[in-house]
Coordinates of C-alpha atoms in Angstrom, one line a residue:
X537 CA 0.8 -29.6 -13.3
X538 CA 1.0 -33.4 -13.7
X539 CA -0.3 -34.5 -10.3
X540 CA -3.5 -32.4 -10.7
X541 CA -4.0 -33.8 -14.1
X542 CA -3.4 -37.3 -12.9
X543 CA -5.9 -37.0 -9.9
X544 CA -8.6 -35.6 -12.1
X545 CA -8.0 -38.3 -14.7
X546 CA -8.5 -40.9 -12.0
X547 CA -11.8 -39.4 -11.2
X548 CA -13.0 -39.2 -14.8
X549 CA -11.6 -42.7 -15.5
X550 CA -13.3 -44.3 -12.5
X551 CA -16.7 -42.9 -13.4
X552 CA -16.2 -44.2 -17.0
X553 CA -15.2 -47.7 -15.9
X554 CA -18.2 -48.0 -13.4
X555 CA -20.5 -46.6 -16.1
X556 CA -19.2 -49.1 -18.6
X557 CA -19.7 -52.0 -16.1
X558 CA -23.3 -50.8 -15.5
X559 CA -23.9 -50.7 -19.2
X560 CA -22.5 -54.2 -19.8
X561 CA -24.7 -55.6 -16.9
X562 CA -27.8 -53.9 -18.4
X563 CA -27.2 -55.4 -21.8
X564 CA -25.4 -58.6 -20.9
X565 CA -27.6 -60.8 -23.0
X566 CA -27.5 -58.5 -26.0
X567 CA -23.8 -57.8 -26.4
X568 CA -21.6 -60.6 -27.8
X569 CA -18.6 -61.6 -25.8
X570 CA -16.3 -60.4 -28.5
X571 CA -17.7 -56.9 -28.5
X572 CA -18.0 -57.1 -24.7
X573 CA -14.2 -57.6 -24.5
X574 CA -13.3 -55.2 -27.2
X575 CA -15.0 -52.4 -25.5
X576 CA -12.4 -52.5 -22.9
X577 CA -9.7 -51.6 -25.4
X578 CA -11.3 -48.1 -25.7
X579 CA -11.2 -47.9 -21.8
X580 CA -7.6 -48.7 -21.7
X581 CA -6.8 -45.9 -24.3
X582 CA -8.8 -43.5 -22.1
X583 CA -6.5 -44.6 -19.1
X584 CA -3.3 -44.0 -21.0
X585 CA -4.5 -40.4 -21.7
X586 CA -3.9 -39.8 -18.1
X587 CA -0.2 -39.6 -18.9
X588 CA -0.4 -37.6 -22.2
X589 CA 0.5 -33.9 -22.0
X590 CA -2.2 -31.4 -22.7
X591 CA -2.9 -31.0 -26.5
X592 CA -3.8 -27.3 -27.2
X593 CA -7.0 -27.2 -29.2
X594 CA -7.0 -23.4 -29.5
X595 CA -5.5 -21.4 -32.3
X596 CA -2.8 -19.0 -31.3
X597 CA -3.7 -15.5 -32.5
X598 CA -0.8 -13.1 -32.8
X599 CA -1.1 -9.9 -31.0
X600 CA -0.7 -6.5 -32.8
X601 CA 2.7 -5.1 -31.7
X602 CA 2.8 -1.5 -32.7
X603 CA 6.0 -0.7 -30.9
X604 CA 7.7 2.6 -30.4
X605 CA 10.0 4.0 -27.8
X606 CA 13.1 6.1 -27.3
X607 CA 16.1 6.0 -24.9
X608 CA 15.5 7.9 -21.7
X609 CA 17.2 8.1 -18.4
X610 CA 16.7 5.2 -16.0
X611 CA 15.8 7.2 -13.1
X612 CA 14.0 4.6 -11.0
X613 CA 12.5 5.5 -7.8
X614 CA 11.8 3.0 -5.0
X615 CA 8.2 3.5 -4.4
X616 CA 5.2 1.7 -3.2
X617 CA 6.6 -1.7 -3.4
X618 CA 8.3 -1.6 0.0
X619 CA 4.9 -1.6 1.7
X620 CA 3.2 -4.1 -0.5
X621 CA 2.1 -7.3 1.5
X622 CA 2.8 -10.8 0.6
X623 CA 0.4 -12.0 -2.1
X624 CA 0.5 -15.6 -1.1
X625 CA 0.9 -17.3 2.2
X626 CA 3.9 -19.7 2.4
X627 CA 2.7 -23.4 2.3
X628 CA 4.1 -26.9 2.2
X629 CA 4.1 -28.1 -1.4
X630 CA 1.5 -30.8 -1.1
X631 CA 2.1 -32.1 -4.7
X632 CA 5.6 -33.1 -3.7
X633 CA 4.3 -35.1 -0.8
X634 CA 1.7 -36.7 -3.1
X635 CA 4.3 -37.6 -5.7
X636 CA 6.5 -39.3 -3.0
X637 CA 3.7 -41.3 -1.8
X638 CA 2.7 -42.3 -5.3
X639 CA 6.2 -43.3 -6.4
X640 CA 6.6 -45.4 -3.1
X641 CA 3.5 -47.4 -4.1
X642 CA 4.9 -47.8 -7.7
X643 CA 8.1 -49.2 -6.2
X644 CA 6.2 -51.5 -3.9
X645 CA 4.0 -52.7 -6.9
X646 CA 7.1 -53.3 -9.1
X647 CA 8.6 -55.4 -6.4
X648 CA 5.4 -57.5 -5.9
X649 CA 4.9 -58.1 -9.6
X650 CA 8.6 -58.8 -10.1
X651 CA 8.5 -61.4 -7.2
X652 CA 5.5 -63.0 -9.0
X653 CA 7.2 -63.0 -12.4
X654 CA 10.4 -64.7 -11.0
X655 CA 8.3 -67.3 -9.1
X656 CA 6.3 -68.1 -12.5
X657 CA 9.5 -68.1 -14.5
X658 CA 11.0 -70.7 -11.9
X659 CA 8.0 -72.9 -12.4
X660 CA 8.4 -72.8 -16.1
X661 CA 12.2 -73.5 -15.9
X662 CA 11.5 -76.7 -13.8
X663 CA 8.5 -77.9 -16.0
X664 CA 8.6 -80.8 -18.4
X665 CA 7.6 -80.5 -22.0
X666 CA 4.4 -82.4 -22.9
X667 CA 3.4 -81.3 -26.4
X668 CA 4.0 -78.6 -29.0
X669 CA 1.4 -76.7 -30.9
X670 CA 3.1 -74.6 -33.6
X671 CA 5.2 -72.0 -31.7
X672 CA 3.6 -72.8 -28.3
X673 CA 5.1 -75.3 -25.9
X674 CA 2.7 -77.2 -23.5
X675 CA 4.6 -77.9 -20.2
X676 CA 3.6 -79.8 -17.1
X677 CA 4.7 -79.1 -13.6
X678 CA 4.1 -80.2 -10.1
X679 CA 4.4 -76.7 -8.8
X680 CA 1.6 -75.2 -10.8
X681 CA -1.8 -75.2 -9.2
X682 CA -3.9 -74.3 -12.3
X683 CA -3.3 -74.0 -16.0
X684 CA -2.0 -70.7 -17.2
X685 CA -0.5 -69.1 -20.3
X686 CA 2.9 -67.2 -20.2
X687 CA 5.2 -65.5 -22.6
X688 CA 4.8 -62.9 -25.3
X689 CA 7.8 -64.0 -27.3
X690 CA 8.5 -67.5 -26.0
X691 CA 4.9 -68.8 -25.6
X692 CA 4.2 -71.5 -23.2
X693 CA 1.1 -73.1 -21.6
X694 CA 1.7 -74.6 -18.3
X695 CA -0.6 -77.5 -16.9
X696 CA -0.6 -79.0 -13.3
X697 CA 0.4 -82.6 -13.3
X698 CA -2.9 -83.6 -11.9
X699 CA -4.6 -82.7 -15.2
X700 CA -3.0 -85.6 -16.9
X701 CA -4.9 -88.0 -14.6
X702 CA -8.3 -86.7 -15.9
X703 CA -10.0 -89.8 -17.4
X704 CA -11.8 -88.0 -20.3
X705 CA -8.9 -86.9 -22.7
X706 CA -11.5 -84.5 -24.3
X707 CA -11.3 -82.3 -21.1
X708 CA -7.5 -82.0 -21.4
X709 CA -8.1 -80.9 -25.0
X710 CA -10.5 -78.3 -23.9
X711 CA -8.1 -76.9 -21.3
X712 CA -5.2 -76.8 -23.7
X713 CA -7.4 -75.1 -26.5
X714 CA -8.5 -72.5 -24.0
X715 CA -5.0 -71.5 -23.0
X716 CA -3.7 -71.7 -26.6
X717 CA -6.5 -69.3 -27.4
X718 CA -5.2 -66.7 -24.9
X719 CA -2.0 -66.6 -26.9
X720 CA -4.0 -66.3 -30.1
X721 CA -5.8 -63.4 -28.7
X722 CA -2.7 -61.6 -27.5
X723 CA -4.2 -61.8 -24.0
X724 CA -0.8 -62.2 -22.4
X725 CA 0.3 -58.8 -23.8
X726 CA -2.9 -57.2 -22.8
X727 CA -2.7 -58.7 -19.3
X728 CA 0.9 -57.3 -19.1
X729 CA -0.5 -53.8 -19.8
X730 CA -3.2 -54.4 -17.2
X731 CA -0.5 -55.2 -14.7
X732 CA 1.5 -52.1 -15.5
X733 CA -1.5 -49.9 -15.2
X734 CA -2.3 -51.6 -11.9
X735 CA 1.1 -50.5 -10.6
X736 CA 0.6 -46.9 -11.8
X737 CA -3.1 -46.7 -10.5
X738 CA -2.3 -48.7 -7.2
X739 CA -4.0 -46.2 -5.0
X740 CA -7.4 -46.4 -6.9
X741 CA -9.6 -49.3 -5.6
X742 CA -12.1 -48.7 -8.4
X743 CA -9.4 -49.7 -10.9
X744 CA -9.0 -53.1 -9.3
X745 CA -12.8 -53.7 -9.6
X746 CA -12.7 -52.7 -13.3
X747 CA -9.7 -54.9 -14.1
X748 CA -11.3 -57.9 -12.5
X749 CA -14.3 -57.3 -14.8
X750 CA -11.9 -57.0 -17.8
X751 CA -10.2 -60.3 -17.0
X752 CA -13.5 -62.0 -16.6
X753 CA -14.6 -60.7 -20.0
X754 CA -11.2 -62.0 -21.4
X755 CA -12.0 -65.4 -20.1
X756 CA -15.6 -65.4 -21.5
X757 CA -14.5 -64.3 -24.9
X758 CA -11.9 -67.1 -24.8
X759 CA -14.6 -69.7 -23.8
X760 CA -16.6 -68.5 -26.8
X761 CA -13.7 -68.9 -29.3
X762 CA -13.1 -72.4 -28.1
X763 CA -16.8 -73.2 -28.5
X764 CA -16.6 -72.0 -32.0
X765 CA -14.0 -74.5 -32.6
X766 CA -15.6 -77.5 -31.0
X767 CA -19.3 -76.8 -31.7
X768 CA -22.3 -75.8 -29.7
X769 CA -23.1 -79.4 -29.3
X770 CA -20.2 -79.9 -26.9
X771 CA -20.8 -76.7 -24.9
X772 CA -22.1 -78.9 -21.9
X773 CA -19.1 -81.0 -21.9
X774 CA -17.0 -77.9 -22.0
X775 CA -18.8 -76.3 -19.1
X776 CA -18.3 -79.6 -17.1
X777 CA -14.6 -79.5 -17.9
X778 CA -14.5 -76.1 -16.2
X779 CA -16.4 -77.2 -13.2
X780 CA -14.3 -80.3 -12.8
X781 CA -11.2 -78.2 -12.9
X782 CA -12.6 -75.8 -10.4
X783 CA -13.2 -78.6 -7.9
X784 CA -9.7 -79.5 -8.0
X785 CA -8.7 -75.8 -7.3
X786 CA -9.1 -75.6 -3.6
X787 CA -7.7 -72.1 -3.4
X788 CA -9.4 -68.9 -4.5
X789 CA -6.9 -68.5 -7.4
X790 CA -7.1 -65.8 -10.0
X791 CA -6.6 -68.4 -12.6
X792 CA -7.3 -68.6 -16.3
X793 CA -9.2 -71.7 -16.8
X794 CA -10.5 -72.4 -13.2
X795 CA -11.1 -69.6 -10.7
X796 CA -13.2 -68.1 -8.0
X797 CA -16.9 -68.8 -7.7
X798 CA -18.3 -65.5 -8.9
X799 CA -16.3 -65.6 -12.0
X800 CA -17.0 -69.2 -12.6
X801 CA -20.7 -68.7 -12.4
X802 CA -20.5 -65.8 -15.0
X803 CA -18.7 -68.0 -17.4
X804 CA -21.0 -70.9 -17.0
X805 CA -24.0 -68.6 -17.6
X806 CA -22.4 -67.2 -20.7
X807 CA -21.5 -70.7 -22.1
X808 CA -25.2 -71.7 -21.5
X809 CA -26.1 -68.8 -24.0
X810 CA -23.7 -69.9 -26.6
X811 CA -25.6 -70.2 -30.0
X812 CA -27.6 -67.2 -29.3
X813 CA -27.4 -64.8 -32.4
X814 CA -26.2 -61.2 -31.7
X815 CA -27.2 -58.3 -34.0
X816 CA -24.1 -57.2 -36.1
X817 CA -25.8 -53.8 -36.6
X818 CA -26.2 -53.4 -32.7
X819 CA -22.5 -54.5 -32.2
X820 CA -21.4 -51.8 -34.9
X821 CA -23.4 -49.2 -33.2
X822 CA -21.8 -50.0 -29.8
X823 CA -18.3 -49.8 -31.3
X824 CA -19.0 -46.5 -32.9
X825 CA -20.6 -45.3 -29.7
X826 CA -17.5 -46.2 -27.8
X827 CA -15.3 -44.5 -30.3
X828 CA -17.3 -41.3 -29.8
X829 CA -17.5 -41.7 -26.1
X830 CA -13.7 -42.4 -25.8
X831 CA -13.0 -39.3 -27.8
X832 CA -15.1 -37.1 -25.5
X833 CA -13.6 -38.7 -22.6
X834 CA -10.1 -38.1 -23.8
X835 CA -11.1 -34.5 -24.5
X836 CA -12.4 -34.0 -21.0
X837 CA -9.1 -35.4 -19.6
X838 CA -7.1 -33.2 -21.9
X839 CA -8.9 -30.1 -20.7
X840 CA -7.1 -30.6 -17.3
X841 CA -3.9 -31.7 -18.9
X842 CA -0.4 -30.8 -17.9
X843 CA 2.5 -29.4 -20.1
X844 CA 6.1 -29.8 -20.2
X845 CA 7.9 -27.3 -18.1
X846 CA 10.3 -25.8 -20.6
X847 CA 10.2 -22.9 -23.1
X848 CA 13.1 -22.5 -25.6
X849 CA 15.0 -19.3 -26.3
X850 CA 17.1 -21.0 -28.8
X851 CA 15.4 -19.5 -31.9
X852 CA 15.5 -15.9 -30.6
X853 CA 18.3 -13.2 -30.7
X854 CA 19.7 -13.5 -27.2
X855 CA 22.9 -12.5 -25.4
X856 CA 24.0 -14.4 -22.3
X857 CA 25.1 -12.0 -19.5
X858 CA 26.6 -12.7 -16.0
X859 CA 24.7 -11.0 -13.3
X860 CA 25.6 -13.3 -10.4
X861 CA 26.9 -10.5 -8.2
X862 CA 23.3 -9.2 -7.8
X863 CA 21.5 -12.4 -6.7
X864 CA 23.6 -13.1 -3.5
X865 CA 22.5 -16.4 -2.1
X866 CA 19.4 -16.8 -4.3
X867 CA 19.0 -19.0 -7.3
X868 CA 17.7 -16.7 -9.9
X869 CA 17.5 -15.5 -13.4
X870 CA 17.0 -12.2 -15.3
X871 CA 15.5 -11.7 -18.7
X872 CA 15.2 -8.4 -20.6
X873 CA 14.1 -7.5 -24.1
X874 CA 15.5 -4.5 -25.7
X875 CA 12.9 -3.4 -28.2
X876 CA 15.2 -1.0 -30.3
X877 CA 17.6 -3.9 -30.6
X878 CA 15.2 -6.7 -30.9
X879 CA 17.4 -8.6 -28.6
X880 CA 17.0 -10.5 -25.3
X881 CA 19.6 -10.2 -22.6
X882 CA 19.6 -13.3 -20.3
X883 CA 21.2 -14.3 -17.0
X884 CA 20.9 -18.0 -16.3
X885 CA 19.2 -19.2 -19.5
X886 CA 18.3 -22.7 -18.1
X887 CA 16.3 -21.1 -15.3
X888 CA 14.8 -18.5 -17.7
X889 CA 13.4 -21.2 -19.9
X890 CA 11.7 -23.2 -17.0
X891 CA 8.2 -22.6 -16.1
X892 CA 7.0 -21.7 -12.6
X893 CA 3.7 -20.5 -11.0
X894 CA 3.2 -16.8 -11.8
X895 CA 1.7 -16.0 -8.4
X896 CA 0.5 -12.3 -8.3
X897 CA 2.2 -11.3 -11.6
X898 CA -0.8 -13.1 -13.1
X899 CA -3.1 -10.4 -12.0
X900 CA -1.9 -8.2 -14.9
X901 CA -3.2 -11.0 -17.2
X902 CA -6.6 -11.3 -15.3
X903 CA -7.0 -7.5 -15.6
X904 CA -6.4 -7.6 -19.3
X905 CA -8.7 -10.6 -19.8
X906 CA -11.4 -8.9 -17.7
X907 CA -11.1 -5.8 -20.0
X908 CA -11.3 -7.9 -23.1
X909 CA -14.5 -9.5 -21.8
X910 CA -16.0 -6.2 -20.7
X911 CA -15.8 -7.1 -16.9
X912 CA -13.8 -4.1 -16.1
X913 CA -12.8 -0.8 -18.0
X914 CA -11.1 2.4 -17.4
X915 CA -14.1 3.9 -16.1
X916 CA -15.8 0.9 -14.5
X917 CA -13.5 -1.1 -12.3
X918 CA -14.8 -0.4 -8.8
X919 CA -15.5 -3.5 -6.7
X920 CA -17.3 -3.6 -3.3
X921 CA -15.8 -5.5 -0.4
X922 CA -18.0 -8.3 0.7
X923 CA -17.2 -7.9 4.4
X924 CA -15.1 -11.0 4.8
X925 CA -12.1 -10.7 7.1
X926 CA -8.8 -11.2 5.1
X927 CA -5.3 -11.5 6.4
X928 CA -4.2 -8.2 5.2
X929 CA -6.0 -4.9 6.3
X930 CA -5.6 -3.4 2.9
X931 CA -7.9 -6.1 1.3
X932 CA -10.7 -5.4 3.9
X933 CA -12.1 -2.5 2.0
X934 CA -13.5 -1.7 -1.4
X935 CA -11.1 -1.8 -4.3
X936 CA -10.6 -0.5 -7.7
X937 CA -7.9 -1.6 -10.2
X938 CA -5.3 0.7 -8.8
X939 CA -5.7 -0.3 -5.1
X940 CA -6.2 -3.9 -5.9
X941 CA -3.1 -4.1 -8.0
X942 CA -1.0 -2.0 -5.5
X943 CA -2.0 -4.2 -2.6
X944 CA -2.2 -7.3 -4.6
X945 CA -5.9 -8.0 -3.4
X946 CA -6.6 -11.7 -4.4
X947 CA -10.4 -11.5 -4.0
X948 CA -10.6 -8.7 -6.4
X949 CA -8.9 -10.5 -9.3
X950 CA -10.7 -13.8 -8.4
X951 CA -14.0 -12.0 -8.8
X952 CA -13.0 -11.0 -12.2
X953 CA -12.0 -14.7 -13.0
X954 CA -15.3 -15.8 -11.7
X955 CA -17.1 -13.5 -14.1
X956 CA -15.6 -15.3 -17.1
X957 CA -16.3 -18.7 -18.3
X958 CA -13.8 -21.5 -18.4
X959 CA -13.4 -21.3 -22.2
X960 CA -12.8 -17.5 -21.9
X961 CA -9.9 -17.9 -19.6
X962 CA -8.5 -20.9 -21.6
X963 CA -8.8 -19.1 -24.9
X964 CA -7.1 -15.9 -23.5
X965 CA -4.2 -17.9 -22.2
X966 CA -3.8 -19.6 -25.6
X967 CA -4.2 -16.4 -27.5
X968 CA -1.5 -14.7 -25.4
X969 CA 0.8 -17.8 -25.3
X970 CA 0.8 -17.6 -21.5
X971 CA 3.1 -20.3 -20.2
X972 CA 1.6 -23.8 -20.2
X973 CA -2.0 -22.3 -20.6
X974 CA -3.4 -24.7 -18.1
X975 CA -5.9 -23.8 -15.5
X976 CA -7.1 -27.2 -14.3
X977 CA -10.4 -27.4 -12.4
X978 CA -9.7 -24.9 -9.6
X979 CA -10.6 -21.3 -10.9
X980 CA -9.6 -19.7 -7.7
X981 CA -6.1 -21.0 -7.2
X982 CA -4.7 -22.3 -10.5
X983 CA -2.3 -19.3 -10.7
X984 CA -1.0 -20.1 -7.2
X985 CA -0.9 -23.8 -6.8
X986 CA 1.3 -24.6 -9.8
X987 CA -1.4 -25.6 -12.3
X988 CA -0.6 -22.6 -14.4
X989 CA 3.1 -21.9 -14.9
X990 CA 5.1 -19.6 -17.1
X991 CA 8.8 -19.1 -17.6
X992 CA 10.6 -15.8 -17.0
X993 CA 11.3 -15.6 -20.7
X994 CA 7.5 -15.9 -21.6
X995 CA 6.8 -13.3 -18.8
X996 CA 8.8 -10.8 -20.8
X997 CA 7.0 -11.6 -24.0
X998 CA 3.7 -11.2 -22.3
X999 CA 4.5 -7.8 -20.6
X1000 CA 5.6 -6.7 -24.1
X1001 CA 2.3 -7.8 -25.6
X1002 CA 0.3 -6.0 -22.9
X1003 CA 2.2 -2.7 -23.3
X1004 CA 1.4 -2.8 -27.0
X1005 CA -2.2 -3.6 -26.6
X1006 CA -4.4 -0.6 -27.3
X1007 CA -6.8 1.1 -24.8
X1008 CA -5.2 -0.5 -21.7
X1009 CA -3.4 2.5 -20.2
X1010 CA -5.5 2.0 -17.0
X1011 CA -4.1 -1.3 -16.6
X1012 CA -0.5 -0.2 -17.2
X1013 CA -1.1 2.7 -14.8
X1014 CA -2.2 0.2 -12.0
X1015 CA 1.3 -1.2 -12.0
X1016 CA 3.1 2.2 -12.4
X1017 CA 5.8 2.7 -10.0
X1018 CA 7.4 6.0 -11.3
X1019 CA 7.6 7.9 -14.6
X1020 CA 8.1 5.4 -17.4
X1021 CA 8.6 2.5 -14.9
X1022 CA 6.1 -0.2 -14.4
X1023 CA 6.2 -3.6 -12.6
X1024 CA 4.4 -6.1 -10.5
X1025 CA 5.7 -8.5 -7.8
X1026 CA 4.8 -12.0 -7.1
X1027 CA 5.6 -14.2 -4.0
X1028 CA 5.0 -17.7 -2.8
X1029 CA 6.7 -20.8 -1.3
X1030 CA 10.1 -19.0 -1.1
X1031 CA 10.0 -17.7 -4.7
X1032 CA 9.7 -14.3 -6.0
X1033 CA 8.9 -12.4 -9.3
X1034 CA 9.2 -8.8 -10.5
X1035 CA 8.0 -8.3 -14.1
X1036 CA 7.5 -5.1 -16.0
X1037 CA 8.5 -2.5 -18.4
X1038 CA 10.7 0.7 -18.6
X1039 CA 10.0 3.5 -21.1
X1040 CA 8.2 1.2 -23.4
X1041 CA 11.7 0.0 -24.5
X1042 CA 12.7 -2.6 -22.0
X1043 CA 10.6 -5.4 -20.9
X1044 CA 12.0 -7.5 -18.0
X1045 CA 11.5 -10.3 -15.5
X1046 CA 13.4 -11.4 -12.5
X1047 CA 12.7 -14.7 -10.8
X1048 CA 14.4 -16.1 -7.7
X1049 CA 14.0 -18.9 -5.2
X1050 CA 15.6 -19.7 -2.0
X1051 CA 15.0 -19.2 1.7
X1052 CA 13.2 -15.9 2.2
X1053 CA 12.8 -15.2 -1.5
X1054 CA 9.9 -13.0 -2.4
X1055 CA 8.7 -10.3 -4.9
X1056 CA 10.2 -7.4 -2.9
X1057 CA 13.6 -9.0 -3.1
X1058 CA 13.2 -9.6 -6.8
X1059 CA 12.2 -5.9 -7.3
X1060 CA 15.4 -4.8 -5.4
X1061 CA 17.6 -7.1 -7.6
X1062 CA 16.1 -5.5 -10.7
X1063 CA 16.5 -2.1 -9.2
X1064 CA 20.3 -2.7 -8.7
X1065 CA 20.7 -4.2 -12.1
X1066 CA 19.2 -1.2 -13.8
X1067 CA 20.9 1.3 -11.8
X1068 CA 24.4 -0.1 -12.8
X1069 CA 23.7 -1.3 -16.3
X1070 CA 21.1 1.0 -18.0
X1071 CA 22.5 4.2 -19.4
X1072 CA 21.6 7.2 -17.4

C-alpha cells in the first residue's frame, strides 16, 4: 500500500538526511564545496524512490502442476461456515484519512508556492533591463529586496535598485557573477525540484532542515565558482561584498546573495578557506561511497514498496458471464478456473483484476509457507494457547491446523509467520506470485491492513497451485467443507471473500464489498452459483 510505503520512506529518508548533515559537519574542512554540494544529488535520488513502486528482486519459480480430475456431482453441503466467527474486526480505514490530510497539505503548498511564483513574475514583468550576459538578462527593480536568479528557459537576474548605488563597481560585478553562476549550475532547476519535494513532504519537519542545508551548500559552491573566476587574491573583497549586501538586507530573507546570519557566517567561513587543496582521491572515495550508500538506501525503501493494484486477465482464456442476480445489493465478482477446459469464467472482470486485502483467506498461504519451512507438518501442527483473552471463545484454547483454520484463529497463524524470517515470507510470496507480494514492516497485520493485496483472479491461481502441491493434504483437509468441496472465508471492513476448490477441477473465488459484506455472505453467493450452474 502506497501510504505505508511513503511513511516508511520518510523515516528512512529523514535518518539518511540527518546522518549526511552530521557527516558533512564532521568533515567540513576536508570535503570540497563542489563534492559537498554534489552529495545532495544522491540524497534527492533517494527521496524520489519514495514514489517508485516496488521492484521485485526475487525470481518467480513456477510451481509443479500435476493436474488431474473428473466431473462429479456438485452436491455442496452447507457445513461449518455458518458458525465461523468474523476473522477481522471492522475498523475505520486510517489510510484514507491520512491520504486526505496529505493531499490537503499538498494543495495548500501548491497555493503558497503559486502565490510566490506569481509575485516574483510580477516583479520581473515590471523590472527594467540593465544588461545582458549571453542568454541571461540582468534586470533592476524597486520591488526586489535582494538579488535573485529566476527562470529555467527565459533566464533572468533581478537586482534591487539600491545595488546600483554601491560605489565600488567591483561589488556589483561580484553580485552579478554570483547570480549568473546559479544559472550555469542549473540551480534554478534544482531549486524547483526542491520546492516540489517540499510540497510533497510538507508534513516532515526534518526535510525542511535538510533542504536549508542543501540551499546553503548550493550558495557556498556558487561562491567558490565565482572565486575561481576572480582569483583567491580578491576573496576578501568578495566576502566584504556579501557582508555589505547583508547589511542592507534588514529582513531575514532566504535570499541567494545576502541572507540570514547563520547561513552568512557559514559562507564567510568557507570563503576564508578558499585556496585550500582538497584531495581528489578522498573526493572520489566519497562519491563512490555515496553511490553505494544510495543504492543500499533505495533497496531498503524498495523492500517496503507498494505495487500497482491491477492484475490482467487479458492474456488468458476467459469467458465473461453475467451473474448479477446472485450478488443482490453487493458489488462483487466471481472467478472460476475449469481445469479440464483450461478456461476462466469471470463475472465483473474489472473487479476480478483489482487487488484487495486477502484477510483470512491468506491463512492458507501462511499454512503452506509454514509447511515448506518446516514450521508445521501433517503430524506436528499443534500449538498451545498462551492464555491471552481473545474476542472469540474459540480462540481461547489450544489449536491445531484444523481448529485454527475452521475458527480462523489469528494468533495461530501469526505465530507461524513469526517463526519465519522476513526473506522467507517475501520469497514465498514471490515464488507463488501472490498478489503484490508486499509485506511492509508489520509482520502481524500486513495481510489485514492493505499492505498485502491480491486480486480475485490471482486467488484462483494460488488455490490451484496449492491443490497441486504434493504432500499438503493436511492443509487442504483443514479447509474441507464436504466431500470434494474446500473453501476459506475472509472478512474485514465490509468486504468478504470465499475462495476454494471443488473436486480438483474447479478453482474459484468470490469477492464482495458493501454494507454488511463478509465471508459468510460470499460463501452463500458461491453456493447459489454452483447449485444452479454446475452440472449435477
